[in-house]
């Protein structure tokens, strides 16, 4: 029996290639060529860029969720870090046409150490196509938080999705729009924990677009 289950699992992994399914969710990413890179100009520069992570081939980011350190957690820790992580949730458009979606791939780059993940915000149609970052600039001797929140435009209509981040800082300019079908990958700049120093967690993000 156990041998049969093992063979069945191997068969599933072979059928789905490098996708690994856990609880109905495509969880693993694969490397993928991209057409364009979206950036914004207001990100901060504490930390380093994490590894690029891409949606599986044929899938595009249609939703996102955020890891945010809220006010109460920040008070307990004694340091505000605000936005700590961004997840992209990717769907196969040949299998799904409108959100919310049940089968999707989850991809993320580096993530900060604080906060909780929010619920997923989905485009009602189309894919994530451009983004805007809310960032607090250098505060001198006061507490720095760097990136606080993010907004995305959806390609299917005029819909704009706003994350449930914090409100320090200002919204910067929008990135360019995707030079392909939609956003398919992400890289984040994250500052590692500073010990007794001032922590900022996520500082900047850039998105990849695929045909």
PDB file of C-alpha atoms in Angstrom:
ATOM      1  CA  UNK A   1       0.000   0.000   0.000  1.00  0.00           C
ATOM      2  CA  UNK A   2       2.740   2.449   0.957  1.00  0.00           C
ATOM      3  CA  UNK A   3       4.607   1.585  -2.229  1.00  0.00           C
ATOM      4  CA  UNK A   4       1.451   2.339  -4.234  1.00  0.00           C
ATOM      5  CA  UNK A   5       1.004   5.704  -2.500  1.00  0.00           C
ATOM      6  CA  UNK A   6       4.642   6.585  -3.178  1.00  0.00           C
ATOM      7  CA  UNK A   7       4.287   5.724  -6.856  1.00  0.00           C
ATOM      8  CA  UNK A   8       1.071   7.724  -7.058  1.00  0.00           C
ATOM      9  CA  UNK A   9       2.794  10.774  -5.532  1.00  0.00           C
ATOM     10  CA  UNK A  10       5.704  10.460  -7.953  1.00  0.00           C
ATOM     11  CA  UNK A  11       3.235  10.221 -10.851  1.00  0.00           C
ATOM     12  CA  UNK A  12       1.481  13.384  -9.697  1.00  0.00           C
ATOM     13  CA  UNK A  13       4.772  15.258  -9.478  1.00  0.00           C
ATOM     14  CA  UNK A  14       5.667  14.022 -12.966  1.00  0.00           C
ATOM     15  CA  UNK A  15       2.309  15.088 -14.400  1.00  0.00           C
ATOM     16  CA  UNK A  16       2.573  18.557 -12.958  1.00  0.00           C
ATOM     17  CA  UNK A  17       6.308  18.944 -13.678  1.00  0.00           C
ATOM     18  CA  UNK A  18       7.877  21.232 -11.132  1.00  0.00           C
ATOM     19  CA  UNK A  19       4.573  22.224  -9.563  1.00  0.00           C
ATOM     20  CA  UNK A  20       4.125  20.776  -6.092  1.00  0.00           C
ATOM     21  CA  UNK A  21       0.536  20.633  -4.915  1.00  0.00           C
ATOM     22  CA  UNK A  22      -0.320  20.981  -1.223  1.00  0.00           C
ATOM     23  CA  UNK A  23      -3.953  21.185  -0.187  1.00  0.00           C
ATOM     24  CA  UNK A  24      -5.077  22.138  -3.688  1.00  0.00           C
ATOM     25  CA  UNK A  25      -2.559  24.984  -3.965  1.00  0.00           C
ATOM     26  CA  UNK A  26       0.361  25.162  -6.397  1.00  0.00           C
ATOM     27  CA  UNK A  27       3.134  26.120  -3.968  1.00  0.00           C
ATOM     28  CA  UNK A  28       6.445  25.819  -5.775  1.00  0.00           C
ATOM     29  CA  UNK A  29       7.830  28.269  -8.328  1.00  0.00           C
ATOM     30  CA  UNK A  30      10.026  27.645 -11.342  1.00  0.00           C
ATOM     31  CA  UNK A  31      12.465  29.826 -13.261  1.00  0.00           C
ATOM     32  CA  UNK A  32      10.871  31.533 -16.249  1.00  0.00           C
ATOM     33  CA  UNK A  33      11.915  34.062 -18.916  1.00  0.00           C
ATOM     34  CA  UNK A  34      10.309  37.501 -18.614  1.00  0.00           C
ATOM     35  CA  UNK A  35       9.636  40.354 -21.014  1.00  0.00           C
ATOM     36  CA  UNK A  36       9.943  43.486 -18.871  1.00  0.00           C
ATOM     37  CA  UNK A  37      10.850  44.687 -15.382  1.00  0.00           C
ATOM     38  CA  UNK A  38       8.669  47.118 -13.413  1.00  0.00           C
ATOM     39  CA  UNK A  39      10.284  49.427 -10.850  1.00  0.00           C
ATOM     40  CA  UNK A  40       9.412  52.514  -8.823  1.00  0.00           C
ATOM     41  CA  UNK A  41      11.707  55.341  -7.734  1.00  0.00           C
ATOM     42  CA  UNK A  42      10.731  55.914  -4.113  1.00  0.00           C
ATOM     43  CA  UNK A  43      11.997  52.708  -2.483  1.00  0.00           C
ATOM     44  CA  UNK A  44      14.570  52.918   0.316  1.00  0.00           C
ATOM     45  CA  UNK A  45      17.971  51.215   0.210  1.00  0.00           C
ATOM     46  CA  UNK A  46      18.444  49.451   3.536  1.00  0.00           C
ATOM     47  CA  UNK A  47      19.001  45.729   3.027  1.00  0.00           C
ATOM     48  CA  UNK A  48      19.675  43.684  -0.105  1.00  0.00           C
ATOM     49  CA  UNK A  49      17.710  42.215  -2.986  1.00  0.00           C
ATOM     50  CA  UNK A  50      16.280  38.743  -2.462  1.00  0.00           C
ATOM     51  CA  UNK A  51      16.021  35.966  -4.998  1.00  0.00           C
ATOM     52  CA  UNK A  52      13.681  36.431  -7.948  1.00  0.00           C
ATOM     53  CA  UNK A  53      10.645  34.150  -7.759  1.00  0.00           C
ATOM     54  CA  UNK A  54       8.397  33.514 -10.739  1.00  0.00           C
ATOM     55  CA  UNK A  55       4.902  32.181 -11.291  1.00  0.00           C
ATOM     56  CA  UNK A  56       4.902  28.739 -12.936  1.00  0.00           C
ATOM     57  CA  UNK A  57       4.889  28.816 -16.749  1.00  0.00           C
ATOM     58  CA  UNK A  58       1.467  29.781 -18.117  1.00  0.00           C
ATOM     59  CA  UNK A  59       0.359  31.428 -14.868  1.00  0.00           C
ATOM     60  CA  UNK A  60       0.099  35.148 -14.029  1.00  0.00           C
ATOM     61  CA  UNK A  61      -0.330  37.129 -10.810  1.00  0.00           C
ATOM     62  CA  UNK A  62      -3.996  37.955 -10.309  1.00  0.00           C
ATOM     63  CA  UNK A  63      -3.950  38.603  -6.571  1.00  0.00           C
ATOM     64  CA  UNK A  64      -1.649  39.555  -3.719  1.00  0.00           C
ATOM     65  CA  UNK A  65      -1.377  39.486   0.057  1.00  0.00           C
ATOM     66  CA  UNK A  66       0.845  41.425   2.470  1.00  0.00           C
ATOM     67  CA  UNK A  67       2.746  40.657   5.660  1.00  0.00           C
ATOM     68  CA  UNK A  68       2.334  43.719   7.867  1.00  0.00           C
ATOM     69  CA  UNK A  69       3.485  44.536  11.391  1.00  0.00           C
ATOM     70  CA  UNK A  70       0.515  46.301  12.969  1.00  0.00           C
ATOM     71  CA  UNK A  71       0.515  48.989  15.602  1.00  0.00           C
ATOM     72  CA  UNK A  72       0.085  46.662  18.608  1.00  0.00           C
ATOM     73  CA  UNK A  73       2.905  44.357  17.537  1.00  0.00           C
ATOM     74  CA  UNK A  74       5.126  47.364  16.888  1.00  0.00           C
ATOM     75  CA  UNK A  75       4.428  48.715  20.379  1.00  0.00           C
ATOM     76  CA  UNK A  76       5.319  45.349  21.931  1.00  0.00           C
ATOM     77  CA  UNK A  77       8.536  45.060  19.925  1.00  0.00           C
ATOM     78  CA  UNK A  78       9.373  48.735  20.361  1.00  0.00           C
ATOM     79  CA  UNK A  79      10.084  49.203  16.651  1.00  0.00           C
ATOM     80  CA  UNK A  80       7.801  49.886  13.659  1.00  0.00           C
ATOM     81  CA  UNK A  81       8.619  47.945  10.507  1.00  0.00           C
ATOM     82  CA  UNK A  82       5.243  48.251   8.684  1.00  0.00           C
ATOM     83  CA  UNK A  83       5.383  46.268   5.394  1.00  0.00           C
ATOM     84  CA  UNK A  84       7.420  43.059   5.780  1.00  0.00           C
ATOM     85  CA  UNK A  85       6.434  40.909   2.813  1.00  0.00           C
ATOM     86  CA  UNK A  86       4.502  40.655  -0.452  1.00  0.00           C
ATOM     87  CA  UNK A  87       3.063  37.483  -1.936  1.00  0.00           C
ATOM     88  CA  UNK A  88       1.820  37.158  -5.509  1.00  0.00           C
ATOM     89  CA  UNK A  89      -0.945  34.650  -6.195  1.00  0.00           C
ATOM     90  CA  UNK A  90      -0.880  33.321  -9.763  1.00  0.00           C
ATOM     91  CA  UNK A  91      -3.602  31.622 -11.771  1.00  0.00           C
ATOM     92  CA  UNK A  92      -3.774  29.779 -15.076  1.00  0.00           C
ATOM     93  CA  UNK A  93      -6.099  31.878 -17.295  1.00  0.00           C
ATOM     94  CA  UNK A  94      -7.025  28.845 -19.400  1.00  0.00           C
ATOM     95  CA  UNK A  95      -8.639  27.261 -16.321  1.00  0.00           C
ATOM     96  CA  UNK A  96     -10.122  30.260 -14.505  1.00  0.00           C
ATOM     97  CA  UNK A  97     -11.797  33.416 -15.759  1.00  0.00           C
ATOM     98  CA  UNK A  98     -12.867  35.420 -12.719  1.00  0.00           C
ATOM     99  CA  UNK A  99     -11.982  35.748  -9.038  1.00  0.00           C
ATOM    100  CA  UNK A 100     -11.878  34.855  -6.259  1.00  0.00           C
ATOM    101  CA  UNK A 101      -9.864  31.806  -7.293  1.00  0.00           C
ATOM    102  CA  UNK A 102      -9.470  28.387  -5.685  1.00  0.00           C
ATOM    103  CA  UNK A 103      -6.417  27.014  -7.525  1.00  0.00           C
ATOM    104  CA  UNK A 104      -3.393  29.253  -7.588  1.00  0.00           C
ATOM    105  CA  UNK A 105       0.385  29.398  -7.175  1.00  0.00           C
ATOM    106  CA  UNK A 106       1.898  31.458  -4.361  1.00  0.00           C
ATOM    107  CA  UNK A 107       5.280  33.125  -4.931  1.00  0.00           C
ATOM    108  CA  UNK A 108       7.322  35.532  -2.831  1.00  0.00           C
ATOM    109  CA  UNK A 109      10.875  36.840  -2.537  1.00  0.00           C
ATOM    110  CA  UNK A 110      12.572  37.775   0.765  1.00  0.00           C
ATOM    111  CA  UNK A 111      10.295  38.583   3.721  1.00  0.00           C
ATOM    112  CA  UNK A 112      10.867  40.448   6.992  1.00  0.00           C
ATOM    113  CA  UNK A 113      10.624  38.819  10.423  1.00  0.00           C
ATOM    114  CA  UNK A 114       7.530  40.607  11.771  1.00  0.00           C
ATOM    115  CA  UNK A 115       3.839  40.853  11.050  1.00  0.00           C
ATOM    116  CA  UNK A 116       0.960  38.672   9.895  1.00  0.00           C
ATOM    117  CA  UNK A 117      -0.262  37.825   6.400  1.00  0.00           C
ATOM    118  CA  UNK A 118      -3.428  39.521   5.182  1.00  0.00           C
ATOM    119  CA  UNK A 119      -6.241  37.970   3.182  1.00  0.00           C
ATOM    120  CA  UNK A 120      -5.752  37.804  -0.591  1.00  0.00           C
ATOM    121  CA  UNK A 121      -7.019  40.672  -2.738  1.00  0.00           C
ATOM    122  CA  UNK A 122      -7.991  39.473  -6.230  1.00  0.00           C
ATOM    123  CA  UNK A 123      -8.523  41.222  -9.554  1.00  0.00           C
ATOM    124  CA  UNK A 124     -12.082  40.497 -10.629  1.00  0.00           C
ATOM    125  CA  UNK A 125     -10.639  39.939 -14.116  1.00  0.00           C
ATOM    126  CA  UNK A 126      -7.264  40.177 -15.816  1.00  0.00           C
ATOM    127  CA  UNK A 127      -3.850  40.238 -14.128  1.00  0.00           C
ATOM    128  CA  UNK A 128      -1.820  42.608 -11.973  1.00  0.00           C
ATOM    129  CA  UNK A 129      -0.257  45.022 -14.485  1.00  0.00           C
ATOM    130  CA  UNK A 130       1.431  47.910 -12.584  1.00  0.00           C
ATOM    131  CA  UNK A 131       2.086  48.945  -8.994  1.00  0.00           C
ATOM    132  CA  UNK A 132       2.633  51.887  -6.667  1.00  0.00           C
ATOM    133  CA  UNK A 133       4.545  51.834  -3.371  1.00  0.00           C
ATOM    134  CA  UNK A 134       3.902  53.855  -0.214  1.00  0.00           C
ATOM    135  CA  UNK A 135       7.252  54.648   1.439  1.00  0.00           C
ATOM    136  CA  UNK A 136       8.412  56.614   4.454  1.00  0.00           C
ATOM    137  CA  UNK A 137      11.706  58.414   3.795  1.00  0.00           C
ATOM    138  CA  UNK A 138      14.635  58.584   6.211  1.00  0.00           C
ATOM    139  CA  UNK A 139      13.493  59.848   9.641  1.00  0.00           C
ATOM    140  CA  UNK A 140      16.851  60.741  11.180  1.00  0.00           C
ATOM    141  CA  UNK A 141      16.855  59.902  14.885  1.00  0.00           C
ATOM    142  CA  UNK A 142      13.194  58.816  14.714  1.00  0.00           C
ATOM    143  CA  UNK A 143      11.901  55.345  13.842  1.00  0.00           C
ATOM    144  CA  UNK A 144      12.266  54.319  10.167  1.00  0.00           C
ATOM    145  CA  UNK A 145       9.705  52.047   8.529  1.00  0.00           C
ATOM    146  CA  UNK A 146      10.632  52.293   4.792  1.00  0.00           C
ATOM    147  CA  UNK A 147       7.915  50.580   2.659  1.00  0.00           C
ATOM    148  CA  UNK A 148       4.431  50.740   4.198  1.00  0.00           C
ATOM    149  CA  UNK A 149       1.905  49.644   1.570  1.00  0.00           C
ATOM    150  CA  UNK A 150       1.364  48.775  -2.099  1.00  0.00           C
ATOM    151  CA  UNK A 151      -1.344  49.248  -4.731  1.00  0.00           C
ATOM    152  CA  UNK A 152      -1.827  47.365  -8.018  1.00  0.00           C
ATOM    153  CA  UNK A 153      -3.749  48.067 -11.200  1.00  0.00           C
ATOM    154  CA  UNK A 154      -5.532  45.155 -12.898  1.00  0.00           C
ATOM    155  CA  UNK A 155      -5.297  44.655 -16.661  1.00  0.00           C
ATOM    156  CA  UNK A 156      -8.879  43.471 -17.167  1.00  0.00           C
ATOM    157  CA  UNK A 157     -10.538  46.796 -16.309  1.00  0.00           C
ATOM    158  CA  UNK A 158      -9.927  50.052 -14.458  1.00  0.00           C
ATOM    159  CA  UNK A 159      -9.817  48.211 -11.123  1.00  0.00           C
ATOM    160  CA  UNK A 160      -7.214  49.252  -8.546  1.00  0.00           C
ATOM    161  CA  UNK A 161      -6.369  47.065  -5.530  1.00  0.00           C
ATOM    162  CA  UNK A 162      -4.974  48.625  -2.354  1.00  0.00           C
ATOM    163  CA  UNK A 163      -3.100  46.586   0.241  1.00  0.00           C
ATOM    164  CA  UNK A 164      -3.862  46.626   3.956  1.00  0.00           C
ATOM    165  CA  UNK A 165      -0.507  48.108   4.948  1.00  0.00           C
ATOM    166  CA  UNK A 166       0.371  51.033   7.207  1.00  0.00           C
ATOM    167  CA  UNK A 167      -0.066  54.752   6.453  1.00  0.00           C
ATOM    168  CA  UNK A 168       3.339  56.307   7.170  1.00  0.00           C
ATOM    169  CA  UNK A 169       5.051  57.982   4.257  1.00  0.00           C
ATOM    170  CA  UNK A 170       3.719  58.967   0.856  1.00  0.00           C
ATOM    171  CA  UNK A 171       2.597  57.206  -2.313  1.00  0.00           C
ATOM    172  CA  UNK A 172       5.169  57.442  -5.086  1.00  0.00           C
ATOM    173  CA  UNK A 173       4.661  57.380  -8.857  1.00  0.00           C
ATOM    174  CA  UNK A 174       3.133  54.363 -10.564  1.00  0.00           C
ATOM    175  CA  UNK A 175       5.441  51.925 -12.297  1.00  0.00           C
ATOM    176  CA  UNK A 176       5.138  51.475 -16.026  1.00  0.00           C
ATOM    177  CA  UNK A 177       2.490  49.021 -17.231  1.00  0.00           C
ATOM    178  CA  UNK A 178       3.474  45.486 -18.101  1.00  0.00           C
ATOM    179  CA  UNK A 179       4.939  44.918 -21.540  1.00  0.00           C
ATOM    180  CA  UNK A 180       3.249  41.508 -21.687  1.00  0.00           C
ATOM    181  CA  UNK A 181       0.136  39.778 -20.373  1.00  0.00           C
ATOM    182  CA  UNK A 182       0.791  40.593 -16.746  1.00  0.00           C
ATOM    183  CA  UNK A 183       3.044  40.435 -13.708  1.00  0.00           C
ATOM    184  CA  UNK A 184       4.622  37.003 -13.290  1.00  0.00           C
ATOM    185  CA  UNK A 185       7.451  37.453 -10.771  1.00  0.00           C
ATOM    186  CA  UNK A 186       8.759  39.437  -7.820  1.00  0.00           C
ATOM    187  CA  UNK A 187      11.979  40.549  -6.103  1.00  0.00           C
ATOM    188  CA  UNK A 188      12.053  42.374  -2.769  1.00  0.00           C
ATOM    189  CA  UNK A 189      14.732  44.346  -0.949  1.00  0.00           C
ATOM    190  CA  UNK A 190      14.616  43.453   2.747  1.00  0.00           C
ATOM    191  CA  UNK A 191      16.768  44.568   5.659  1.00  0.00           C
ATOM    192  CA  UNK A 192      17.661  41.728   8.020  1.00  0.00           C
ATOM    193  CA  UNK A 193      16.965  42.139  11.785  1.00  0.00           C
ATOM    194  CA  UNK A 194      19.273  44.772  13.267  1.00  0.00           C
ATOM    195  CA  UNK A 195      19.235  43.634  16.902  1.00  0.00           C
ATOM    196  CA  UNK A 196      19.319  46.787  19.020  1.00  0.00           C
ATOM    197  CA  UNK A 197      19.331  48.919  15.842  1.00  0.00           C
ATOM    198  CA  UNK A 198      16.377  50.349  13.933  1.00  0.00           C
ATOM    199  CA  UNK A 199      14.573  47.746  11.786  1.00  0.00           C
ATOM    200  CA  UNK A 200      12.823  48.611   8.528  1.00  0.00           C
ATOM    201  CA  UNK A 201      12.139  45.156   6.972  1.00  0.00           C
ATOM    202  CA  UNK A 202      10.869  45.585   3.366  1.00  0.00           C
ATOM    203  CA  UNK A 203      12.355  48.592   1.544  1.00  0.00           C
ATOM    204  CA  UNK A 204      11.666  48.168  -2.165  1.00  0.00           C
ATOM    205  CA  UNK A 205      10.150  45.798  -4.734  1.00  0.00           C
ATOM    206  CA  UNK A 206      10.371  45.152  -8.444  1.00  0.00           C
ATOM    207  CA  UNK A 207       8.038  43.051 -10.578  1.00  0.00           C
ATOM    208  CA  UNK A 208       8.616  40.946 -13.682  1.00  0.00           C
ATOM    209  CA  UNK A 209       6.162  40.752 -16.599  1.00  0.00           C
ATOM    210  CA  UNK A 210       5.690  37.793 -18.945  1.00  0.00           C
ATOM    211  CA  UNK A 211       4.135  37.232 -22.351  1.00  0.00           C
TER     212      UNK A 211
END
